[in-house]
PDB file of C-alpha atoms and ligand atoms in Angstrom:
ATOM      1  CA  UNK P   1    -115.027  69.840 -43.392  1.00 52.00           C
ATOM      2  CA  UNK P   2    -117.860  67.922 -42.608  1.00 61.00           C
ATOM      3  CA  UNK P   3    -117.836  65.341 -39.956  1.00 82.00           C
ATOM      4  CA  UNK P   4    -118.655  61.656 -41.915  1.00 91.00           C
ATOM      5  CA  UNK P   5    -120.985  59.486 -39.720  1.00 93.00           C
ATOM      6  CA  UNK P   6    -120.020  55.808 -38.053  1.00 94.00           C
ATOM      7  CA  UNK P   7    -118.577  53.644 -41.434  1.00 93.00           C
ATOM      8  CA  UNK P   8    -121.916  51.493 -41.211  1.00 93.00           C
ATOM      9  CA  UNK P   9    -124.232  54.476 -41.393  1.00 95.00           C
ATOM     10  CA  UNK P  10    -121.636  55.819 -44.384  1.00 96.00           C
ATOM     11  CA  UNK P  11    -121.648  52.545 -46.368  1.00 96.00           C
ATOM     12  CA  UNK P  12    -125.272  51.955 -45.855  1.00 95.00           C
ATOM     13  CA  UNK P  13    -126.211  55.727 -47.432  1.00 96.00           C
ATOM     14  CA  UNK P  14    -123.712  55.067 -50.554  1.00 96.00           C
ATOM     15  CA  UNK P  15    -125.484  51.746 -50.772  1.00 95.00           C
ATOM     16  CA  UNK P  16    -128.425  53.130 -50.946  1.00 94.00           C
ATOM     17  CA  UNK P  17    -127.293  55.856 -53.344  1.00 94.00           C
ATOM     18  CA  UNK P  18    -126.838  58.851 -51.523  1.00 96.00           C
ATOM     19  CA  UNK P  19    -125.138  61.468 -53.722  1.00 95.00           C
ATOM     20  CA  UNK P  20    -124.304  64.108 -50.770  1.00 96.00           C
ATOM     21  CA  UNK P  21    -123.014  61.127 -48.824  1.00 96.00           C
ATOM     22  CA  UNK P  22    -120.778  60.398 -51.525  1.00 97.00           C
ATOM     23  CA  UNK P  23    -119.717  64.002 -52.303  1.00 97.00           C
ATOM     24  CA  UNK P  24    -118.949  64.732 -48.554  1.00 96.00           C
ATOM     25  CA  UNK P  25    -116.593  61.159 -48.401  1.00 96.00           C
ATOM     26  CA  UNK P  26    -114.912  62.216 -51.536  1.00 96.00           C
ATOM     27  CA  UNK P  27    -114.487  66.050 -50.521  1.00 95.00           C
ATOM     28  CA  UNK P  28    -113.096  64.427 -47.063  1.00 93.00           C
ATOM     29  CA  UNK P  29    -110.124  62.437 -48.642  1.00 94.00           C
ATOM     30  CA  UNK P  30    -109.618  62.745 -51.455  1.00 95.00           C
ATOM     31  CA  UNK P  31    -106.585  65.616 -50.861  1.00 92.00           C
ATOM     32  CA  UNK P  32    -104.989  62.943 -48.355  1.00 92.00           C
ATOM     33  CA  UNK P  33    -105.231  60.113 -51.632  1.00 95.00           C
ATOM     34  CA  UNK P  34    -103.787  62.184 -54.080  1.00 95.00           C
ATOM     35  CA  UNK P  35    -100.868  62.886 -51.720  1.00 93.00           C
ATOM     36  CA  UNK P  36    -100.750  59.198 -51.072  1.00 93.00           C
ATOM     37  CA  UNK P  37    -101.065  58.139 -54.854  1.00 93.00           C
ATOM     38  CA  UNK P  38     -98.149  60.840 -55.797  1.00 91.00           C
ATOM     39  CA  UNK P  39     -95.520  58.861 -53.727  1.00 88.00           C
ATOM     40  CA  UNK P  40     -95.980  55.807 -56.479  1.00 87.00           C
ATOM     41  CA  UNK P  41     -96.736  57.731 -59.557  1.00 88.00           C
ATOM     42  CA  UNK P  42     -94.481  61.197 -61.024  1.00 83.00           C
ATOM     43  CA  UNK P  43     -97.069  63.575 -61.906  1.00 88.00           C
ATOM     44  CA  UNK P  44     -99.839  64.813 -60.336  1.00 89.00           C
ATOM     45  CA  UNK P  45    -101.739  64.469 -63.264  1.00 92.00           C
ATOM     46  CA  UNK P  46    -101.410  60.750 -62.866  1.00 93.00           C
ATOM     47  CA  UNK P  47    -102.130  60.588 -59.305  1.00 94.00           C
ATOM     48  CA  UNK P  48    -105.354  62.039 -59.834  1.00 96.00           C
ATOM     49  CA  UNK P  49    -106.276  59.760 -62.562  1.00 96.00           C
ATOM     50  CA  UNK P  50    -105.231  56.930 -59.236  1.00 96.00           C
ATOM     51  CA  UNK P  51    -107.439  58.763 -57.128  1.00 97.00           C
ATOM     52  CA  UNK P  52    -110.542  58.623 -60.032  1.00 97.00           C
ATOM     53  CA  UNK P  53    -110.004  55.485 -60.964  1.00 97.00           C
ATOM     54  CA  UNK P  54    -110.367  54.541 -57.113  1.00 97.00           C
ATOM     55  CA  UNK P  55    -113.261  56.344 -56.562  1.00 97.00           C
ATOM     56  CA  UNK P  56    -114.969  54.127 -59.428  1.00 96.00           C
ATOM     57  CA  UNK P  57    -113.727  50.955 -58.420  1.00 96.00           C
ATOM     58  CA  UNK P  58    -115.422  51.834 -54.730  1.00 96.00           C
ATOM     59  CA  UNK P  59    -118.172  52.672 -56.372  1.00 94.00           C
ATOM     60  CA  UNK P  60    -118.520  49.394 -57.977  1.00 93.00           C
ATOM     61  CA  UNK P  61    -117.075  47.347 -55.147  1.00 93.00           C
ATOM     62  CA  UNK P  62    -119.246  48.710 -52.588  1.00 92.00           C
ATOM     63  CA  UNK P  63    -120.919  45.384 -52.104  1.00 89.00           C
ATOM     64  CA  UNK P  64    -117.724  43.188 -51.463  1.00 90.00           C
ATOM     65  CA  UNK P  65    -116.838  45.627 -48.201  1.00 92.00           C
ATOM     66  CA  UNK P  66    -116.934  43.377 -45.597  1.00 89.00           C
ATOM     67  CA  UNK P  67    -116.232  45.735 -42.456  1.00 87.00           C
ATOM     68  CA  UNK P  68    -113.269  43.477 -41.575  1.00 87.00           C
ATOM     69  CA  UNK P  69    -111.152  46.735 -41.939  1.00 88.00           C
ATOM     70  CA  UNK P  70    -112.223  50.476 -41.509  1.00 91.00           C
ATOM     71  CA  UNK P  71    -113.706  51.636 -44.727  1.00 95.00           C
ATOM     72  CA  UNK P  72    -111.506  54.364 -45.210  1.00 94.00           C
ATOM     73  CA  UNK P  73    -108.295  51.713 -44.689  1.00 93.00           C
ATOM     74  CA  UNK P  74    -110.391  49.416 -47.341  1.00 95.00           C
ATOM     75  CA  UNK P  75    -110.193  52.431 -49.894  1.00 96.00           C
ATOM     76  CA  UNK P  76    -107.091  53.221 -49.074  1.00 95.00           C
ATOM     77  CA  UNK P  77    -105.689  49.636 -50.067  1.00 93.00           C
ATOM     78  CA  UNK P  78    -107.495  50.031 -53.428  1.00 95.00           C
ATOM     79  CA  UNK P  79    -105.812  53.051 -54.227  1.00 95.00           C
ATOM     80  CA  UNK P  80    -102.306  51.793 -52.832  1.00 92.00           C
ATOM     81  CA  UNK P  81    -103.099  48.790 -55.124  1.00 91.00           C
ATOM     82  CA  UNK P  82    -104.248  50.927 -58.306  1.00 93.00           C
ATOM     83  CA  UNK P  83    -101.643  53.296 -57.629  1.00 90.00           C
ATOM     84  CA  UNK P  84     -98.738  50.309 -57.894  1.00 85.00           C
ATOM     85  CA  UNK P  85    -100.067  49.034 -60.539  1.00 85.00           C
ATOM     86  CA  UNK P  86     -99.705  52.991 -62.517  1.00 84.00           C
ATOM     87  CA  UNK P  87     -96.182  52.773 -60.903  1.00 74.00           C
ATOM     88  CA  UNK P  88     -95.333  49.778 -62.417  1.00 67.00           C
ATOM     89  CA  UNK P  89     -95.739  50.901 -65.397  1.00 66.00           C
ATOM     90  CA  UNK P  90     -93.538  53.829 -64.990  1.00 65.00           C
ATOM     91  CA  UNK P  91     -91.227  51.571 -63.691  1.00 57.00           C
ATOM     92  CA  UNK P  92     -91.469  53.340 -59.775  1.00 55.00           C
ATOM     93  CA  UNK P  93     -91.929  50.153 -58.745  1.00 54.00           C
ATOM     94  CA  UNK P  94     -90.734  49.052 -54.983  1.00 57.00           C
ATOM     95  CA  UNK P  95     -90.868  46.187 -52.659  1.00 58.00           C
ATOM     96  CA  UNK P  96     -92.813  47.253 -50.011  1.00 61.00           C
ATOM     97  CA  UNK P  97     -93.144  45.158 -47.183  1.00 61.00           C
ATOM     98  CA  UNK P  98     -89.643  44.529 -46.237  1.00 64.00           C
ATOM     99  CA  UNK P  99     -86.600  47.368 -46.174  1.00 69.00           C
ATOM    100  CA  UNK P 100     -84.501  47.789 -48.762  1.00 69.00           C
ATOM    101  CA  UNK P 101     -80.991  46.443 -47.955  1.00 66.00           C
ATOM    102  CA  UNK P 102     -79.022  49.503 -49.241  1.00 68.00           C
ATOM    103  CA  UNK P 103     -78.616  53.068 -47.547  1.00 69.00           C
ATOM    104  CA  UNK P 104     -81.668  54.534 -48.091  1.00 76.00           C
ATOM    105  CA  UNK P 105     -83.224  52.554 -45.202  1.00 78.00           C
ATOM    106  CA  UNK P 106     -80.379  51.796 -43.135  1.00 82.00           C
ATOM    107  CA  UNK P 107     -77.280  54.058 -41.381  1.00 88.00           C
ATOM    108  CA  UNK P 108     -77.108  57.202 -39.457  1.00 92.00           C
ATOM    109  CA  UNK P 109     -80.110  59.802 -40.088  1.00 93.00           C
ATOM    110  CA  UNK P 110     -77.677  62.688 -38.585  1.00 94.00           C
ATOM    111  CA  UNK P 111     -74.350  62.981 -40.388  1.00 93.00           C
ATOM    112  CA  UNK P 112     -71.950  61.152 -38.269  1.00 93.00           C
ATOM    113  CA  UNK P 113     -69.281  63.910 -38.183  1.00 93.00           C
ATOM    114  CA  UNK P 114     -72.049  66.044 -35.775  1.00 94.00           C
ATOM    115  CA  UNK P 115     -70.503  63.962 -33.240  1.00 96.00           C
ATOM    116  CA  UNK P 116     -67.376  63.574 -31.310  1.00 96.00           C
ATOM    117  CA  UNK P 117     -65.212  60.840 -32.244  1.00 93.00           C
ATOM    118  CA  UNK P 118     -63.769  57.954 -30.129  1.00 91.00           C
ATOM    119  CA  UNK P 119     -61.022  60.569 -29.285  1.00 90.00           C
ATOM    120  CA  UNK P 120     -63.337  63.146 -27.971  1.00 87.00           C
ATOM    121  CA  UNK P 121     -64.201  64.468 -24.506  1.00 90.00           C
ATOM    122  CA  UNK P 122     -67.165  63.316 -25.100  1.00 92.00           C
ATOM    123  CA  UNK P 123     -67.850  60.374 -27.895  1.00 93.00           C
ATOM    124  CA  UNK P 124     -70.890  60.105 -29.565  1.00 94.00           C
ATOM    125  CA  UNK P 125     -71.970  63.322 -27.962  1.00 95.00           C
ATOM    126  CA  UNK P 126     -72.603  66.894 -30.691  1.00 96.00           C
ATOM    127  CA  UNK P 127     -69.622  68.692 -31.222  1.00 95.00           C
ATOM    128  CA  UNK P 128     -71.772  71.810 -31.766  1.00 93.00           C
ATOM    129  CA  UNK P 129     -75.109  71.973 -30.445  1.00 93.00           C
ATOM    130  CA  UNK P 130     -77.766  72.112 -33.584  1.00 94.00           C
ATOM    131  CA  UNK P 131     -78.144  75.941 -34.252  1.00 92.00           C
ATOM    132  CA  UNK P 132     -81.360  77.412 -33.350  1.00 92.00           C
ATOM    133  CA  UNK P 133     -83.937  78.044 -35.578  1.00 91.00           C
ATOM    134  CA  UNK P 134     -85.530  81.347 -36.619  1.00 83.00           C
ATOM    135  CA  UNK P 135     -89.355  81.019 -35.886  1.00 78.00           C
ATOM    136  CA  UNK P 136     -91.065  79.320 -38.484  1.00 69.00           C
ATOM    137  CA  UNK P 137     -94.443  81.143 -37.957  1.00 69.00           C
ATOM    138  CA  UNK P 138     -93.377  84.264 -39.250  1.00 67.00           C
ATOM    139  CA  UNK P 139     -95.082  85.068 -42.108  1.00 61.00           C
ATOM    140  CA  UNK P 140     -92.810  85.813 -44.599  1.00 70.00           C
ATOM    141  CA  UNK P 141     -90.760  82.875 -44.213  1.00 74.00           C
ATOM    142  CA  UNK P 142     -94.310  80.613 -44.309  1.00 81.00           C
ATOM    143  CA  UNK P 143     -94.666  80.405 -48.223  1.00 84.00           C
ATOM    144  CA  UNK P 144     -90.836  79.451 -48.825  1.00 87.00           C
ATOM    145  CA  UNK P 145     -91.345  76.659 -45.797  1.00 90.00           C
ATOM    146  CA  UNK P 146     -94.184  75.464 -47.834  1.00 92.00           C
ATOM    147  CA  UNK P 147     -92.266  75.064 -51.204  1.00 92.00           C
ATOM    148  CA  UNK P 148     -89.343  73.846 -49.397  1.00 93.00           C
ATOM    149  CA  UNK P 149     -91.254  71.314 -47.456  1.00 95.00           C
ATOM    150  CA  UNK P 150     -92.930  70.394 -50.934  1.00 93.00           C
ATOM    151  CA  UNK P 151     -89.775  69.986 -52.870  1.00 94.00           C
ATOM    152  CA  UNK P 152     -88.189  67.360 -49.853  1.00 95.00           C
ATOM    153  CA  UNK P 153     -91.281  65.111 -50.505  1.00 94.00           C
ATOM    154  CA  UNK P 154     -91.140  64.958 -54.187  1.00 91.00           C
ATOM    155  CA  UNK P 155     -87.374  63.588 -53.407  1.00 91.00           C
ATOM    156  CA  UNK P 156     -87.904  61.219 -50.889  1.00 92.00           C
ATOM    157  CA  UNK P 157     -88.039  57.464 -51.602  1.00 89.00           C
ATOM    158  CA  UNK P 158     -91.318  56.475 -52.374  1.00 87.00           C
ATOM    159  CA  UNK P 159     -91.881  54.314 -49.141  1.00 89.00           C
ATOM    160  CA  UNK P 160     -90.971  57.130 -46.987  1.00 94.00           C
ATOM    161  CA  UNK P 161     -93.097  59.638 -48.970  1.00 94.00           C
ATOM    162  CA  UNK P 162     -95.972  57.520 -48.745  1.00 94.00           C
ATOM    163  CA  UNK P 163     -95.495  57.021 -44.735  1.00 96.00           C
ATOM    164  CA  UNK P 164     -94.636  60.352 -43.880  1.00 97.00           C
ATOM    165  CA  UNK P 165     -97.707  61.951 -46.213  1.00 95.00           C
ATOM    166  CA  UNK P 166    -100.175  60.306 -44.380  1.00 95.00           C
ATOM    167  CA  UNK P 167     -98.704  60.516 -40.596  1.00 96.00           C
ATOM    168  CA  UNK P 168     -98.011  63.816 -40.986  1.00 96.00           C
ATOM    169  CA  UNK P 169     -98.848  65.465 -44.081  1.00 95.00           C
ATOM    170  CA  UNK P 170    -102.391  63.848 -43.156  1.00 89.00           C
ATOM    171  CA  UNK P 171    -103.144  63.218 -40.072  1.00 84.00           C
ATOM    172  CA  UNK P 172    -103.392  59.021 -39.925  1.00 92.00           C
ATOM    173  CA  UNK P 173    -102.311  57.228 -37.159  1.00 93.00           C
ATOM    174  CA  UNK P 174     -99.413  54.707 -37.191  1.00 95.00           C
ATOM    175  CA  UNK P 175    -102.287  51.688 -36.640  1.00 93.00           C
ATOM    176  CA  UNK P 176    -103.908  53.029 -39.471  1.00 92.00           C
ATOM    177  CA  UNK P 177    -100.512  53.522 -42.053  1.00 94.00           C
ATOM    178  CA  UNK P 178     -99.979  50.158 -41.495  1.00 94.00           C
ATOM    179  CA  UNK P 179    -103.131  48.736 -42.108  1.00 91.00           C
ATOM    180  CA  UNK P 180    -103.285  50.681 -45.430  1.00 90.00           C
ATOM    181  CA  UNK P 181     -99.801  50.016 -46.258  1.00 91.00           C
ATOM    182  CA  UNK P 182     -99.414  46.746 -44.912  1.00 89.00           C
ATOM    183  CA  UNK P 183     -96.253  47.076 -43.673  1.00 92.00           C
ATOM    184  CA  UNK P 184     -95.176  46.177 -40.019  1.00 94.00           C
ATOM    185  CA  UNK P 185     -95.367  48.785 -37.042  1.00 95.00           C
ATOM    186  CA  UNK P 186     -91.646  48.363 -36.679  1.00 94.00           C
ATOM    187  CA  UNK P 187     -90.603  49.245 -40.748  1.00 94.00           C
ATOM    188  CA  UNK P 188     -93.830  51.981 -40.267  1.00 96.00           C
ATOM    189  CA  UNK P 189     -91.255  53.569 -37.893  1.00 96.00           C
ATOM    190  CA  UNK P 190     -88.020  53.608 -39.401  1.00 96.00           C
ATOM    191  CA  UNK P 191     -89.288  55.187 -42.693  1.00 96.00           C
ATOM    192  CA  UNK P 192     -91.186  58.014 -41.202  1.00 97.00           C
ATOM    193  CA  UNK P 193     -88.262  58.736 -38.502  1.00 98.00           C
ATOM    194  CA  UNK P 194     -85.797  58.694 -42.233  1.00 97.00           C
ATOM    195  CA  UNK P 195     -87.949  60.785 -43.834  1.00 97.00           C
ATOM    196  CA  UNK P 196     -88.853  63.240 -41.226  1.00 98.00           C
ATOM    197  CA  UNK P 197     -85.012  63.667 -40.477  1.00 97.00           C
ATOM    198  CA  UNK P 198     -84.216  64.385 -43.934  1.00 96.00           C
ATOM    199  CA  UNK P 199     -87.124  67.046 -44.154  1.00 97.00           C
ATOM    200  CA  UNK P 200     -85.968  68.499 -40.824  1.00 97.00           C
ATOM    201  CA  UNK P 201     -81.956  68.568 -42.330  1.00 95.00           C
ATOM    202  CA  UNK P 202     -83.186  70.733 -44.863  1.00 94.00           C
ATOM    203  CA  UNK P 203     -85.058  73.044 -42.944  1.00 94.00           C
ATOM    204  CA  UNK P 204     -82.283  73.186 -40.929  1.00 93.00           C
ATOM    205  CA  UNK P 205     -80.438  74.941 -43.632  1.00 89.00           C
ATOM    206  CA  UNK P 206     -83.024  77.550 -44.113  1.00 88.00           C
ATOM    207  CA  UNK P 207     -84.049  78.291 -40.735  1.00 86.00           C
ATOM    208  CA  UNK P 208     -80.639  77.966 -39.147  1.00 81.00           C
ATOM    209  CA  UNK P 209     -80.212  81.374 -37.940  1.00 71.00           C
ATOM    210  CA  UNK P 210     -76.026  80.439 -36.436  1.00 51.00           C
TER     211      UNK P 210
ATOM    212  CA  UNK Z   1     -77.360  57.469 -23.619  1.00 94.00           C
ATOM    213  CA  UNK Z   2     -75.038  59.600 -26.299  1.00 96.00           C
ATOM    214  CA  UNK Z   3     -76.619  62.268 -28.631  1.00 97.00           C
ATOM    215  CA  UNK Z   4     -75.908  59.734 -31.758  1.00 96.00           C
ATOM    216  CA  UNK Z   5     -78.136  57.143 -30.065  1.00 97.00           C
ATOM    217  CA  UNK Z   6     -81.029  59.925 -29.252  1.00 98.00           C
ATOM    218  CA  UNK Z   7     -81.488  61.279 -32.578  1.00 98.00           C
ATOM    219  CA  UNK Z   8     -82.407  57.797 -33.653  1.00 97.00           C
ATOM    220  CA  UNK Z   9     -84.979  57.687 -30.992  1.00 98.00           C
ATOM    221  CA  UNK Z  10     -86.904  60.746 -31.714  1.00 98.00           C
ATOM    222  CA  UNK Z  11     -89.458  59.093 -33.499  1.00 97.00           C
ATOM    223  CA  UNK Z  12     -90.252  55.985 -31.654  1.00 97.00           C
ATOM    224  CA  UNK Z  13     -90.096  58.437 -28.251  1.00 97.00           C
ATOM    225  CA  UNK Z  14     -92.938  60.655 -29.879  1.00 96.00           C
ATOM    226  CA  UNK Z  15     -95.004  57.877 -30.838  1.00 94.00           C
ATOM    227  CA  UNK Z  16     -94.527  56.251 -27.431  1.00 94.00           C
ATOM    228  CA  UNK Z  17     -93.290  53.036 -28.580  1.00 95.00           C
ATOM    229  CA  UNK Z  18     -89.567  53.317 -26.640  1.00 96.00           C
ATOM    230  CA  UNK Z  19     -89.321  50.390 -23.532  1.00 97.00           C
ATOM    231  CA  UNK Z  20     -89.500  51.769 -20.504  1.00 96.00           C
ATOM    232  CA  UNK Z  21     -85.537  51.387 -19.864  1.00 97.00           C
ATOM    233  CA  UNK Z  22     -84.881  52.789 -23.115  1.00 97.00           C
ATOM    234  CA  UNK Z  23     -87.293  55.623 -22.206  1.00 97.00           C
ATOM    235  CA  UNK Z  24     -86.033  55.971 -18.995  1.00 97.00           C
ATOM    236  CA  UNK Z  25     -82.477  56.633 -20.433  1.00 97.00           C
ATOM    237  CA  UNK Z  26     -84.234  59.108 -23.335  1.00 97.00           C
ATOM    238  CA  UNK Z  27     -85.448  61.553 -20.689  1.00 97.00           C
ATOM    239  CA  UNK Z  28     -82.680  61.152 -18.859  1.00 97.00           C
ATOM    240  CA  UNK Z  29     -80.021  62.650 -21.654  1.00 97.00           C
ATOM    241  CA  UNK Z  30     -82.918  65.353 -22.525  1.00 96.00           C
ATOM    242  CA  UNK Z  31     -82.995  66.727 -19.041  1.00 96.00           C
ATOM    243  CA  UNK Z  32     -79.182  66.925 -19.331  1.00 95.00           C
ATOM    244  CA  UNK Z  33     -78.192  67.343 -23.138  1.00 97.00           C
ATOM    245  CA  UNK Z  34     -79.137  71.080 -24.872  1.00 96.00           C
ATOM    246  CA  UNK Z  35     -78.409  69.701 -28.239  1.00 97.00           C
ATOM    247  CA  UNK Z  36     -80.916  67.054 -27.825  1.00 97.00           C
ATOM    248  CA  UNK Z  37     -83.372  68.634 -26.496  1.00 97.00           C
ATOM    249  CA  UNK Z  38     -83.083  71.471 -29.182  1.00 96.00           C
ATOM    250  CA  UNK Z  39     -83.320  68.541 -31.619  1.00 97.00           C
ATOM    251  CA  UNK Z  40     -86.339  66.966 -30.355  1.00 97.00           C
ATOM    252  CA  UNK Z  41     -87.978  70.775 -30.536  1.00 96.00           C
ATOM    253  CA  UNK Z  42     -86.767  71.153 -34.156  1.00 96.00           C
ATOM    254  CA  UNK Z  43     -88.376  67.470 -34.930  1.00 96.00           C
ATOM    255  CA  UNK Z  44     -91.717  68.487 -33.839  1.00 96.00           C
ATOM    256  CA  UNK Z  45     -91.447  72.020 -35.396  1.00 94.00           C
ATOM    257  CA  UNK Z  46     -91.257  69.974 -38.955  1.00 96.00           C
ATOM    258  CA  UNK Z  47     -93.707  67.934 -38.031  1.00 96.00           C
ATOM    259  CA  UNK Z  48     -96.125  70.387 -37.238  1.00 94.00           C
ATOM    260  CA  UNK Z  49     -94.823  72.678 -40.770  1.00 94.00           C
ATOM    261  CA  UNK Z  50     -95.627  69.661 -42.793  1.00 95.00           C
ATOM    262  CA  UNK Z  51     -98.788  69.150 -41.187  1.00 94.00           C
ATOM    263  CA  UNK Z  52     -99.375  73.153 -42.384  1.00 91.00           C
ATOM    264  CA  UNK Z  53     -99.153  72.071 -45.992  1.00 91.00           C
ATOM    265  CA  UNK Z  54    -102.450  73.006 -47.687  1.00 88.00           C
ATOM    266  CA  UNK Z  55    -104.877  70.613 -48.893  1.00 86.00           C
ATOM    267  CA  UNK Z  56    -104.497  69.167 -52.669  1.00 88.00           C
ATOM    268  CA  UNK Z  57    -107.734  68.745 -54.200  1.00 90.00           C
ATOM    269  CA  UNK Z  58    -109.246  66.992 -57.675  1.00 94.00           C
ATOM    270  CA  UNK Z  59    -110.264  69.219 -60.246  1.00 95.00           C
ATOM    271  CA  UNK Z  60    -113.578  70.428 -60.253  1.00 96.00           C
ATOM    272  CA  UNK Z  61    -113.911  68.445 -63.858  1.00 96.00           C
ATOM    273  CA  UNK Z  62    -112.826  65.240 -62.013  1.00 96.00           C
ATOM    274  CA  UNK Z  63    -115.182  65.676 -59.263  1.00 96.00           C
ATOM    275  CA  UNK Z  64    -118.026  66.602 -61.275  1.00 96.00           C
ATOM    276  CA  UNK Z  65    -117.842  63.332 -63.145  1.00 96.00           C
ATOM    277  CA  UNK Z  66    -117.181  61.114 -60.440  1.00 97.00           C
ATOM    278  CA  UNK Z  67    -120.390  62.346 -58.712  1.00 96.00           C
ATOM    279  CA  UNK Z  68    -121.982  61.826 -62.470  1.00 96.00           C
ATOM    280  CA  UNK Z  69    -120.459  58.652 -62.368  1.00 95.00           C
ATOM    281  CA  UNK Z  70    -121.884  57.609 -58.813  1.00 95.00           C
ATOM    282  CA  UNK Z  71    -125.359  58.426 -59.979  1.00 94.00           C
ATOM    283  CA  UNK Z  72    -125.082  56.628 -63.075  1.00 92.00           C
ATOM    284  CA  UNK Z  73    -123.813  53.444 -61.214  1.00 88.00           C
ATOM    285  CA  UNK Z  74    -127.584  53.711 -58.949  1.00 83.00           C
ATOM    286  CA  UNK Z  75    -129.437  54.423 -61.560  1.00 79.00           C
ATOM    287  CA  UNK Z  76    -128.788  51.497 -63.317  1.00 68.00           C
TER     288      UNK Z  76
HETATM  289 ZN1   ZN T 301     -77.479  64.872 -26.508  1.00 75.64          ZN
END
């Protein structure tokens, strides 16, 4: 992939027009944005009408970036914004910048009956060890990790889809999640640590080799 | 520390974001816990799978026209 220059030399060659400057930025993230626009909208179909319809409005709005964020986190908000607004109206709305009271942000991320009880030898301790896993680089098992992996995401909740496919599915940092998400370090946290424990549950059950 | 109290950790230990104490007391039930510390292993093995997904990308109709589209927006 090729490396983008400094985000003044970037915006300054799409100001001035630069078609290969434009193709390279779009070639460069646009795979990470339709990722991102799939946690708010069903079908991938729709997510990459998100991603389109982002590209234009940066197009257009290249003259209102101000440099007060990265540009890539200033493109990013556009699509988080056009991609709530196509969630709205497929009723996948969520609020965003606070957890959600119920379970699906809250409560134990490893069943609770993994652990000894009060009565125990040892309480709050495992009462088996997690079982090891067969090696995940072996070939064979690489194309059913894939789908499995693929099928988690599309059940997550679509704060924790959105957090864990850019930390780790991309490969954004938590400074930058939260500046494109504009949620709170803290909430950042939680909703990647639920969603990577359900994705790692599930692997469990595959690669569990006890 | 107890294993119930470590597995809610993981994340915030990875990222580096843990207190000191609380780190302290993370490292300390690692060095001591096999469950834990074969827990930690399998949370970085999914990281690193999901970072192994490959790429999506637009369709080459979508891309054409959004560089048509760019062009169209200078030349104007
Ligand atoms: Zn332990």
């Amino acid at each position: 992939m090729t490396k983008l220059p400094p985000d003044d030399e970037l915006v300054a060659a799409l100001r001035a027009g630069d078609g290969a400057a434009f193709a390279d930025v779009l070639d460069a993230w646009s795979s990470s944005m339709l990722r991102l626009a799939r946690s708010f909208v069903s079908t991938h179909a729709t997510a990459e009408e998100v991603v389109q319809d982002t590209w234009l409005a940066v197009v257009k709005g290249l003259s209102a970036f101000e440099g007060r964020s990265s540009f890539k986190t200033w493109v990013y908000r556009i699509l988080v914004n056009t991609a709530k607004k196509r969630g709205t109206h497929e009723k996948r709305s969520v609020p965003w910048t606070s957890l959600l009271p119920g379970d699906e942000d809250h409560g134990p991320t490893v069943d609770p009956s993994r652990f000894q009880g009060p009565g125990g030898a040892y309480p709050g301790h495992w009462r088996e060890t997690p079982e090891p896993w067969a090696s995940p680089e072996k070939t064979a098992l690489a194309l059913e990790i894939r789908e499995i992996i693929t099928g988690v995401l599309d059940e997550l909740p679509a704060r924790q889809r959105a957090v864990i496919s850019l930390r780790d599915v991309g490969d954004h940092t938590a400074e930058e999640v939260c500046a494109m998400l504009q949620i709170s370090a803290a909430n950042q946290r939680v909703l990647l640590h639920r969603a990577r424990a359900v994705v790692r549950a599930r692997l469990a059950g595959y690669l569990g080799v006890a | 520390m107890n294993c119930d109290e470590f597995v809610e950790l993981v994340t915030a230990f990875l990222d580096g974001a843990l207190d000191p104490a609380t780190e302290d007391r993370f490292v300390e039930h690692l060095a001591l816990c096999e469950g834990c510390e074969r827990y930690l292993e399998q949370f970085r093995t999914t990281i690193a799978e999901l970072g192994e997904l490959p790429p999506e990308s637009l369709s080459p109709a979508v891309r054409t026209d959004l560089l048509d589209a760019f062009r169209d927006w200078h030349r104007s």
